Amino acid sequence: MSRKICVVTGSRADYGLLRWVMQGIKDDPELNLQVIVTGMHLSPTFGLTYKVIEEDGFRIDAKVEILGSSDFPTAIAESMALALTGSAKAFSELNPDLVVVLGDRFEIFAATAAALVAKIPVAHLHGGETTIGAFDEALRHSITKMSHLHFVATQEYRDRVLQLGENPKNVYLVGGLGIDSIKNLPLLSRKELETQLGIEFGTKSLLITFHPVTLDAESPEQQMKELLAALSHLHDTTLIFTMPNADTGGRVLIKMIKEFVGRNKNAKAFTSLGQLKYLSSISHIDGVVGNSSSGLTEVPTFKKGTINVGVRQLGRPQATSVINCEPIEKDIRRAIEKLYSPDFKLNLAVAKNPYGEGGASARVVKALKDASLEGIVKKTFHDL
């Protein structure tokens, strides 16, 4: 009997990383892929990105609606409650042998908790990482403690999962999953991309993604104000925005971006570019600006610069292609100047991505197929 593996995805970001794991499961005759979509995938505000999953040839087995029209803390907590009950119902109907989750978002935390009480083994991808500026940090490590198989991107992250008391034989060092999309997707040419996006890149261009920093003392709104002030001086630069996540304060940032784009002809915003257009954009722009993990985990593979704004990604391994700066206008402007400096451009050619060279998805699929699940839900704390 084939092993039923249920993948839970809640956003464009985690689907982009899960895409080739899902394909590997689907293509393996000994495995049976099940897909649950939730979170931003089902929200018109965030682009109804579940359609992208279907366009990629995957059947969606369950949809768990959780997002309302607000992103205040009470609304996020209510979304977590809906994700918990909705995931529990879906697991009951699908009866998977193994649940696969990725990352640190609140809906993934809730789905993992539902699997825990249903005694379904969980495989967690991209654990052991740190994002000090967001409550995702605590959620990620909590997901690790509720999971049974662990797939990590670097040795540092493996050490951290072991520090959390996980059994070494169940912690796999596979590398970063995002690199597989870069290797596997035939990226669009500059002209094809300009046609699809309805823009012209011009001589200079930047891709901007800035998410709410949920634990920082400074409000996300104030940080976005500083970022937009720095970008407002770049009249000769095409500015491509991708919208923030559905985190606390995210909708305010979306409103600010739309207002900025309305005032600046050189700026354009997209609810969701999708993996192909997003990665193609990185291949053609000068660099990325913001606080997305992609700037650290994927962009270095393109030999492009990343301006990492603020503390959201503090604690992650970084390539020499990453420029860190405070979420303050003058610091961001200084970082942009460095991005375009001859010395920095020279350094890009030798920058190495600390998340590996690709192949992580195939390693994950092999382990999902081969790992023994006998008695795995009864965990013991592995002392160092």
PDB file of N, CA, C and O in Angstrom, residues 157-211:
ATOM      1  N   TYR A 157      21.531  24.959  11.591  1.00  0.00           N
ATOM      2  CA  TYR A 157      20.123  24.695  11.895  1.00  0.00           C
ATOM      3  C   TYR A 157      19.933  23.275  12.427  1.00  0.00           C
ATOM      4  O   TYR A 157      19.097  23.039  13.308  1.00  0.00           O
ATOM      5  N   ARG A 158      20.710  22.326  11.909  1.00  0.00           N
ATOM      6  CA  ARG A 158      20.628  20.957  12.434  1.00  0.00           C
ATOM      7  C   ARG A 158      21.051  20.928  13.901  1.00  0.00           C
ATOM      8  O   ARG A 158      20.391  20.296  14.732  1.00  0.00           O
ATOM      9  N   ASP A 159      22.120  21.638  14.219  1.00  0.00           N
ATOM     10  CA  ASP A 159      22.586  21.700  15.609  1.00  0.00           C
ATOM     11  C   ASP A 159      21.506  22.271  16.524  1.00  0.00           C
ATOM     12  O   ASP A 159      21.322  21.802  17.657  1.00  0.00           O
ATOM     13  N   ARG A 160      20.782  23.257  16.023  1.00  0.00           N
ATOM     14  CA  ARG A 160      19.750  23.891  16.848  1.00  0.00           C
ATOM     15  C   ARG A 160      18.571  22.947  17.093  1.00  0.00           C
ATOM     16  O   ARG A 160      18.015  22.899  18.194  1.00  0.00           O
ATOM     17  N   VAL A 161      18.189  22.186  16.067  1.00  0.00           N
ATOM     18  CA  VAL A 161      17.109  21.197  16.235  1.00  0.00           C
ATOM     19  C   VAL A 161      17.530  20.124  17.234  1.00  0.00           C
ATOM     20  O   VAL A 161      16.734  19.698  18.083  1.00  0.00           O
ATOM     21  N   LEU A 162      18.797  19.705  17.162  1.00  0.00           N
ATOM     22  CA  LEU A 162      19.300  18.738  18.139  1.00  0.00           C
ATOM     23  C   LEU A 162      19.295  19.330  19.541  1.00  0.00           C
ATOM     24  O   LEU A 162      19.001  18.645  20.523  1.00  0.00           O
ATOM     25  N   GLN A 163      19.614  20.615  19.641  1.00  0.00           N
ATOM     26  CA  GLN A 163      19.605  21.311  20.929  1.00  0.00           C
ATOM     27  C   GLN A 163      18.203  21.333  21.539  1.00  0.00           C
ATOM     28  O   GLN A 163      18.034  21.354  22.761  1.00  0.00           O
ATOM     29  N   LEU A 164      17.192  21.264  20.662  1.00  0.00           N
ATOM     30  CA  LEU A 164      15.803  21.234  21.123  1.00  0.00           C
ATOM     31  C   LEU A 164      15.376  19.828  21.557  1.00  0.00           C
ATOM     32  O   LEU A 164      14.215  19.618  21.912  1.00  0.00           O
ATOM     33  N   GLY A 165      16.316  18.875  21.508  1.00  0.00           N
ATOM     34  CA  GLY A 165      16.025  17.549  22.040  1.00  0.00           C
ATOM     35  C   GLY A 165      15.536  16.532  21.042  1.00  0.00           C
ATOM     36  O   GLY A 165      14.995  15.486  21.419  1.00  0.00           O
ATOM     37  N   GLU A 166      15.738  16.786  19.735  1.00  0.00           N
ATOM     38  CA  GLU A 166      15.273  15.848  18.710  1.00  0.00           C
ATOM     39  C   GLU A 166      16.314  14.763  18.441  1.00  0.00           C
ATOM     40  O   GLU A 166      17.523  14.996  18.552  1.00  0.00           O
ATOM     41  N   ASN A 167      15.834  13.584  18.068  1.00  0.00           N
ATOM     42  CA  ASN A 167      16.693  12.434  17.825  1.00  0.00           C
ATOM     43  C   ASN A 167      17.529  12.660  16.568  1.00  0.00           C
ATOM     44  O   ASN A 167      16.977  12.906  15.493  1.00  0.00           O
ATOM     45  N   PRO A 168      18.857  12.584  16.647  1.00  0.00           N
ATOM     46  CA  PRO A 168      19.722  12.853  15.482  1.00  0.00           C
ATOM     47  C   PRO A 168      19.380  12.034  14.245  1.00  0.00           C
ATOM     48  O   PRO A 168      19.527  12.511  13.119  1.00  0.00           O
ATOM     49  N   LYS A 169      18.908  10.795  14.439  1.00  0.00           N
ATOM     50  CA  LYS A 169      18.618   9.955  13.265  1.00  0.00           C
ATOM     51  C   LYS A 169      17.400  10.444  12.486  1.00  0.00           C
ATOM     52  O   LYS A 169      17.181  10.042  11.335  1.00  0.00           O
ATOM     53  N   ASN A 170      16.617  11.343  13.092  1.00  0.00           N
ATOM     54  CA  ASN A 170      15.434  11.884  12.414  1.00  0.00           C
ATOM     55  C   ASN A 170      15.631  13.322  11.941  1.00  0.00           C
ATOM     56  O   ASN A 170      14.666  13.985  11.555  1.00  0.00           O
ATOM     57  N   VAL A 171      16.869  13.812  11.973  1.00  0.00           N
ATOM     58  CA  VAL A 171      17.163  15.195  11.552  1.00  0.00           C
ATOM     59  C   VAL A 171      18.067  15.133  10.323  1.00  0.00           C
ATOM     60  O   VAL A 171      19.225  14.719  10.405  1.00  0.00           O
ATOM     61  N   TYR A 172      17.532  15.535   9.180  1.00  0.00           N
ATOM     62  CA  TYR A 172      18.226  15.415   7.900  1.00  0.00           C
ATOM     63  C   TYR A 172      18.734  16.781   7.422  1.00  0.00           C
ATOM     64  O   TYR A 172      17.953  17.739   7.321  1.00  0.00           O
ATOM     65  N   LEU A 173      20.009  16.860   7.106  1.00  0.00           N
ATOM     66  CA  LEU A 173      20.584  18.073   6.513  1.00  0.00           C
ATOM     67  C   LEU A 173      20.455  17.956   4.997  1.00  0.00           C
ATOM     68  O   LEU A 173      21.130  17.134   4.365  1.00  0.00           O
ATOM     69  N   VAL A 174      19.556  18.757   4.403  1.00  0.00           N
ATOM     70  CA  VAL A 174      19.253  18.615   2.969  1.00  0.00           C
ATOM     71  C   VAL A 174      19.602  19.855   2.150  1.00  0.00           C
ATOM     72  O   VAL A 174      19.675  19.791   0.920  1.00  0.00           O
ATOM     73  N   GLY A 175      19.811  21.010   2.793  1.00  0.00           N
ATOM     74  CA  GLY A 175      20.037  22.255   2.062  1.00  0.00           C
ATOM     75  C   GLY A 175      18.745  23.039   1.906  1.00  0.00           C
ATOM     76  O   GLY A 175      17.679  22.620   2.346  1.00  0.00           O
ATOM     77  N   GLY A 176      18.854  24.198   1.271  1.00  0.00           N
ATOM     78  CA  GLY A 176      17.685  25.068   1.090  1.00  0.00           C
ATOM     79  C   GLY A 176      16.825  24.620  -0.075  1.00  0.00           C
ATOM     80  O   GLY A 176      17.319  24.337  -1.171  1.00  0.00           O
ATOM     81  N   LEU A 177      15.509  24.560   0.149  1.00  0.00           N
ATOM     82  CA  LEU A 177      14.586  24.089  -0.881  1.00  0.00           C
ATOM     83  C   LEU A 177      14.398  25.090  -2.018  1.00  0.00           C
ATOM     84  O   LEU A 177      14.114  24.716  -3.153  1.00  0.00           O
ATOM     85  N   GLY A 178      14.534  26.384  -1.716  1.00  0.00           N
ATOM     86  CA  GLY A 178      14.283  27.409  -2.729  1.00  0.00           C
ATOM     87  C   GLY A 178      15.213  27.330  -3.920  1.00  0.00           C
ATOM     88  O   GLY A 178      14.860  27.756  -5.032  1.00  0.00           O
ATOM     89  N   ILE A 179      16.399  26.787  -3.729  1.00  0.00           N
ATOM     90  CA  ILE A 179      17.382  26.706  -4.813  1.00  0.00           C
ATOM     91  C   ILE A 179      16.899  25.762  -5.907  1.00  0.00           C
ATOM     92  O   ILE A 179      17.209  25.949  -7.087  1.00  0.00           O
ATOM     93  N   ASP A 180      16.079  24.766  -5.537  1.00  0.00           N
ATOM     94  CA  ASP A 180      15.586  23.814  -6.538  1.00  0.00           C
ATOM     95  C   ASP A 180      14.698  24.488  -7.581  1.00  0.00           C
ATOM     96  O   ASP A 180      14.729  24.129  -8.761  1.00  0.00           O
ATOM     97  N   SER A 181      13.906  25.457  -7.159  1.00  0.00           N
ATOM     98  CA  SER A 181      13.066  26.176  -8.120  1.00  0.00           C
ATOM     99  C   SER A 181      13.916  26.962  -9.101  1.00  0.00           C
ATOM    100  O   SER A 181      13.613  27.039 -10.298  1.00  0.00           O
ATOM    101  N   ILE A 182      15.002  27.553  -8.605  1.00  0.00           N
ATOM    102  CA  ILE A 182      15.906  28.309  -9.471  1.00  0.00           C
ATOM    103  C   ILE A 182      16.519  27.373 -10.519  1.00  0.00           C
ATOM    104  O   ILE A 182      16.657  27.720 -11.687  1.00  0.00           O
ATOM    105  N   LYS A 183      16.869  26.153 -10.096  1.00  0.00           N
ATOM    106  CA  LYS A 183      17.501  25.191 -10.998  1.00  0.00           C
ATOM    107  C   LYS A 183      16.489  24.547 -11.952  1.00  0.00           C
ATOM    108  O   LYS A 183      16.820  24.231 -13.101  1.00  0.00           O
ATOM    109  N   ASN A 184      15.246  24.345 -11.474  1.00  0.00           N
ATOM    110  CA  ASN A 184      14.282  23.555 -12.250  1.00  0.00           C
ATOM    111  C   ASN A 184      13.408  24.369 -13.201  1.00  0.00           C
ATOM    112  O   ASN A 184      12.946  23.846 -14.219  1.00  0.00           O
ATOM    113  N   LEU A 185      13.140  25.625 -12.865  1.00  0.00           N
ATOM    114  CA  LEU A 185      12.231  26.424 -13.683  1.00  0.00           C
ATOM    115  C   LEU A 185      12.965  27.105 -14.837  1.00  0.00           C
ATOM    116  O   LEU A 185      13.995  27.742 -14.625  1.00  0.00           O
ATOM    117  N   PRO A 186      12.444  26.998 -16.069  1.00  0.00           N
ATOM    118  CA  PRO A 186      13.011  27.774 -17.183  1.00  0.00           C
ATOM    119  C   PRO A 186      12.553  29.232 -17.036  1.00  0.00           C
ATOM    120  O   PRO A 186      11.398  29.562 -17.307  1.00  0.00           O
ATOM    121  N   LEU A 187      13.439  30.090 -16.574  1.00  0.00           N
ATOM    122  CA  LEU A 187      13.069  31.466 -16.245  1.00  0.00           C
ATOM    123  C   LEU A 187      12.759  32.279 -17.498  1.00  0.00           C
ATOM    124  O   LEU A 187      13.276  31.993 -18.585  1.00  0.00           O
ATOM    125  N   LEU A 188      11.928  33.290 -17.319  1.00  0.00           N
ATOM    126  CA  LEU A 188      11.510  34.135 -18.436  1.00  0.00           C
ATOM    127  C   LEU A 188      12.631  35.080 -18.854  1.00  0.00           C
ATOM    128  O   LEU A 188      13.413  35.549 -18.021  1.00  0.00           O
ATOM    129  N   SER A 189      12.698  35.373 -20.151  1.00  0.00           N
ATOM    130  CA  SER A 189      13.637  36.382 -20.634  1.00  0.00           C
ATOM    131  C   SER A 189      13.172  37.755 -20.150  1.00  0.00           C
ATOM    132  O   SER A 189      12.024  37.919 -19.712  1.00  0.00           O
ATOM    133  N   ARG A 190      14.061  38.716 -20.236  1.00  0.00           N
ATOM    134  CA  ARG A 190      13.711  40.081 -19.814  1.00  0.00           C
ATOM    135  C   ARG A 190      12.485  40.600 -20.570  1.00  0.00           C
ATOM    136  O   ARG A 190      11.566  41.157 -19.967  1.00  0.00           O
ATOM    137  N   LYS A 191      12.467  40.380 -21.877  1.00  0.00           N
ATOM    138  CA  LYS A 191      11.344  40.870 -22.689  1.00  0.00           C
ATOM    139  C   LYS A 191      10.043  40.148 -22.327  1.00  0.00           C
ATOM    140  O   LYS A 191       8.983  40.770 -22.215  1.00  0.00           O
ATOM    141  N   GLU A 192      10.111  38.818 -22.151  1.00  0.00           N
ATOM    142  CA  GLU A 192       8.919  38.042 -21.764  1.00  0.00           C
ATOM    143  C   GLU A 192       8.378  38.533 -20.426  1.00  0.00           C
ATOM    144  O   GLU A 192       7.158  38.687 -20.243  1.00  0.00           O
ATOM    145  N   LEU A 193       9.281  38.779 -19.486  1.00  0.00           N
ATOM    146  CA  LEU A 193       8.876  39.224 -18.158  1.00  0.00           C
ATOM    147  C   LEU A 193       8.246  40.609 -18.209  1.00  0.00           C
ATOM    148  O   LEU A 193       7.209  40.860 -17.584  1.00  0.00           O
ATOM    149  N   GLU A 194       8.857  41.515 -18.960  1.00  0.00           N
ATOM    150  CA  GLU A 194       8.310  42.874 -19.090  1.00  0.00           C
ATOM    151  C   GLU A 194       6.905  42.844 -19.683  1.00  0.00           C
ATOM    152  O   GLU A 194       6.012  43.571 -19.240  1.00  0.00           O
ATOM    153  N   THR A 195       6.709  41.957 -20.656  1.00  0.00           N
ATOM    154  CA  THR A 195       5.382  41.825 -21.280  1.00  0.00           C
ATOM    155  C   THR A 195       4.356  41.308 -20.283  1.00  0.00           C
ATOM    156  O   THR A 195       3.239  41.840 -20.178  1.00  0.00           O
ATOM    157  N   GLN A 196       4.735  40.272 -19.526  1.00  0.00           N
ATOM    158  CA  GLN A 196       3.798  39.680 -18.571  1.00  0.00           C
ATOM    159  C   GLN A 196       3.484  40.604 -17.400  1.00  0.00           C
ATOM    160  O   GLN A 196       2.379  40.602 -16.871  1.00  0.00           O
ATOM    161  N   LEU A 197       4.472  41.398 -16.981  1.00  0.00           N
ATOM    162  CA  LEU A 197       4.266  42.308 -15.852  1.00  0.00           C
ATOM    163  C   LEU A 197       3.713  43.660 -16.283  1.00  0.00           C
ATOM    164  O   LEU A 197       3.224  44.429 -15.454  1.00  0.00           O
ATOM    165  N   GLY A 198       3.816  43.958 -17.573  1.00  0.00           N
ATOM    166  CA  GLY A 198       3.351  45.253 -18.068  1.00  0.00           C
ATOM    167  C   GLY A 198       4.229  46.403 -17.633  1.00  0.00           C
ATOM    168  O   GLY A 198       3.741  47.498 -17.341  1.00  0.00           O
ATOM    169  N   ILE A 199       5.526  46.166 -17.583  1.00  0.00           N
ATOM    170  CA  ILE A 199       6.464  47.211 -17.162  1.00  0.00           C
ATOM    171  C   ILE A 199       7.707  47.169 -18.048  1.00  0.00           C
ATOM    172  O   ILE A 199       7.913  46.219 -18.807  1.00  0.00           O
ATOM    173  N   GLU A 200       8.532  48.219 -17.921  1.00  0.00           N
ATOM    174  CA  GLU A 200       9.864  48.225 -18.513  1.00  0.00           C
ATOM    175  C   GLU A 200      10.860  48.405 -17.379  1.00  0.00           C
ATOM    176  O   GLU A 200      10.696  49.273 -16.526  1.00  0.00           O
ATOM    177  N   PHE A 201      11.882  47.563 -17.356  1.00  0.00           N
ATOM    178  CA  PHE A 201      12.835  47.598 -16.249  1.00  0.00           C
ATOM    179  C   PHE A 201      13.698  48.859 -16.251  1.00  0.00           C
ATOM    180  O   PHE A 201      14.083  49.358 -15.215  1.00  0.00           O
ATOM    181  N   GLY A 202      14.018  49.377 -17.417  1.00  0.00           N
ATOM    182  CA  GLY A 202      14.872  50.549 -17.467  1.00  0.00           C
ATOM    183  C   GLY A 202      16.322  50.192 -17.152  1.00  0.00           C
ATOM    184  O   GLY A 202      16.697  49.029 -17.075  1.00  0.00           O
ATOM    185  N   THR A 203      17.147  51.218 -16.929  1.00  0.00           N
ATOM    186  CA  THR A 203      18.578  50.975 -16.673  1.00  0.00           C
ATOM    187  C   THR A 203      18.831  50.498 -15.255  1.00  0.00           C
ATOM    188  O   THR A 203      19.813  49.810 -14.985  1.00  0.00           O
ATOM    189  N   LYS A 204      17.949  50.879 -14.310  1.00  0.00           N
ATOM    190  CA  LYS A 204      18.075  50.432 -12.921  1.00  0.00           C
ATOM    191  C   LYS A 204      16.741  49.869 -12.454  1.00  0.00           C
ATOM    192  O   LYS A 204      15.675  50.387 -12.809  1.00  0.00           O
ATOM    193  N   SER A 205      16.801  48.826 -11.606  1.00  0.00           N
ATOM    194  CA  SER A 205      15.555  48.239 -11.110  1.00  0.00           C
ATOM    195  C   SER A 205      15.796  47.501  -9.804  1.00  0.00           C
ATOM    196  O   SER A 205      16.851  46.889  -9.615  1.00  0.00           O
ATOM    197  N   LEU A 206      14.811  47.564  -8.913  1.00  0.00           N
ATOM    198  CA  LEU A 206      14.878  46.893  -7.620  1.00  0.00           C
ATOM    199  C   LEU A 206      13.571  46.167  -7.342  1.00  0.00           C
ATOM    200  O   LEU A 206      12.495  46.630  -7.742  1.00  0.00           O
ATOM    201  N   LEU A 207      13.661  45.041  -6.646  1.00  0.00           N
ATOM    202  CA  LEU A 207      12.487  44.271  -6.221  1.00  0.00           C
ATOM    203  C   LEU A 207      12.353  44.433  -4.711  1.00  0.00           C
ATOM    204  O   LEU A 207      13.313  44.185  -3.970  1.00  0.00           O
ATOM    205  N   ILE A 208      11.166  44.858  -4.252  1.00  0.00           N
ATOM    206  CA  ILE A 208      10.985  45.185  -2.836  1.00  0.00           C
ATOM    207  C   ILE A 208       9.900  44.314  -2.211  1.00  0.00           C
ATOM    208  O   ILE A 208       8.780  44.228  -2.720  1.00  0.00           O
ATOM    209  N   THR A 209      10.247  43.642  -1.108  1.00  0.00           N
ATOM    210  CA  THR A 209       9.275  42.886  -0.308  1.00  0.00           C
ATOM    211  C   THR A 209       9.541  43.178   1.161  1.00  0.00           C
ATOM    212  O   THR A 209      10.624  42.877   1.667  1.00  0.00           O
ATOM    213  N   PHE A 210       8.558  43.766   1.829  1.00  0.00           N
ATOM    214  CA  PHE A 210       8.744  44.101   3.243  1.00  0.00           C
ATOM    215  C   PHE A 210       7.536  43.616   4.041  1.00  0.00           C
ATOM    216  O   PHE A 210       6.410  44.048   3.818  1.00  0.00           O
ATOM    217  N   HIS A 211       7.788  42.683   4.980  1.00  0.00           N
ATOM    218  CA  HIS A 211       6.734  42.106   5.810  1.00  0.00           C
ATOM    219  C   HIS A 211       6.696  42.790   7.183  1.00  0.00           C
ATOM    220  O   HIS A 211       7.712  43.342   7.635  1.00  0.00           O
TER     221      HIS A 211
END
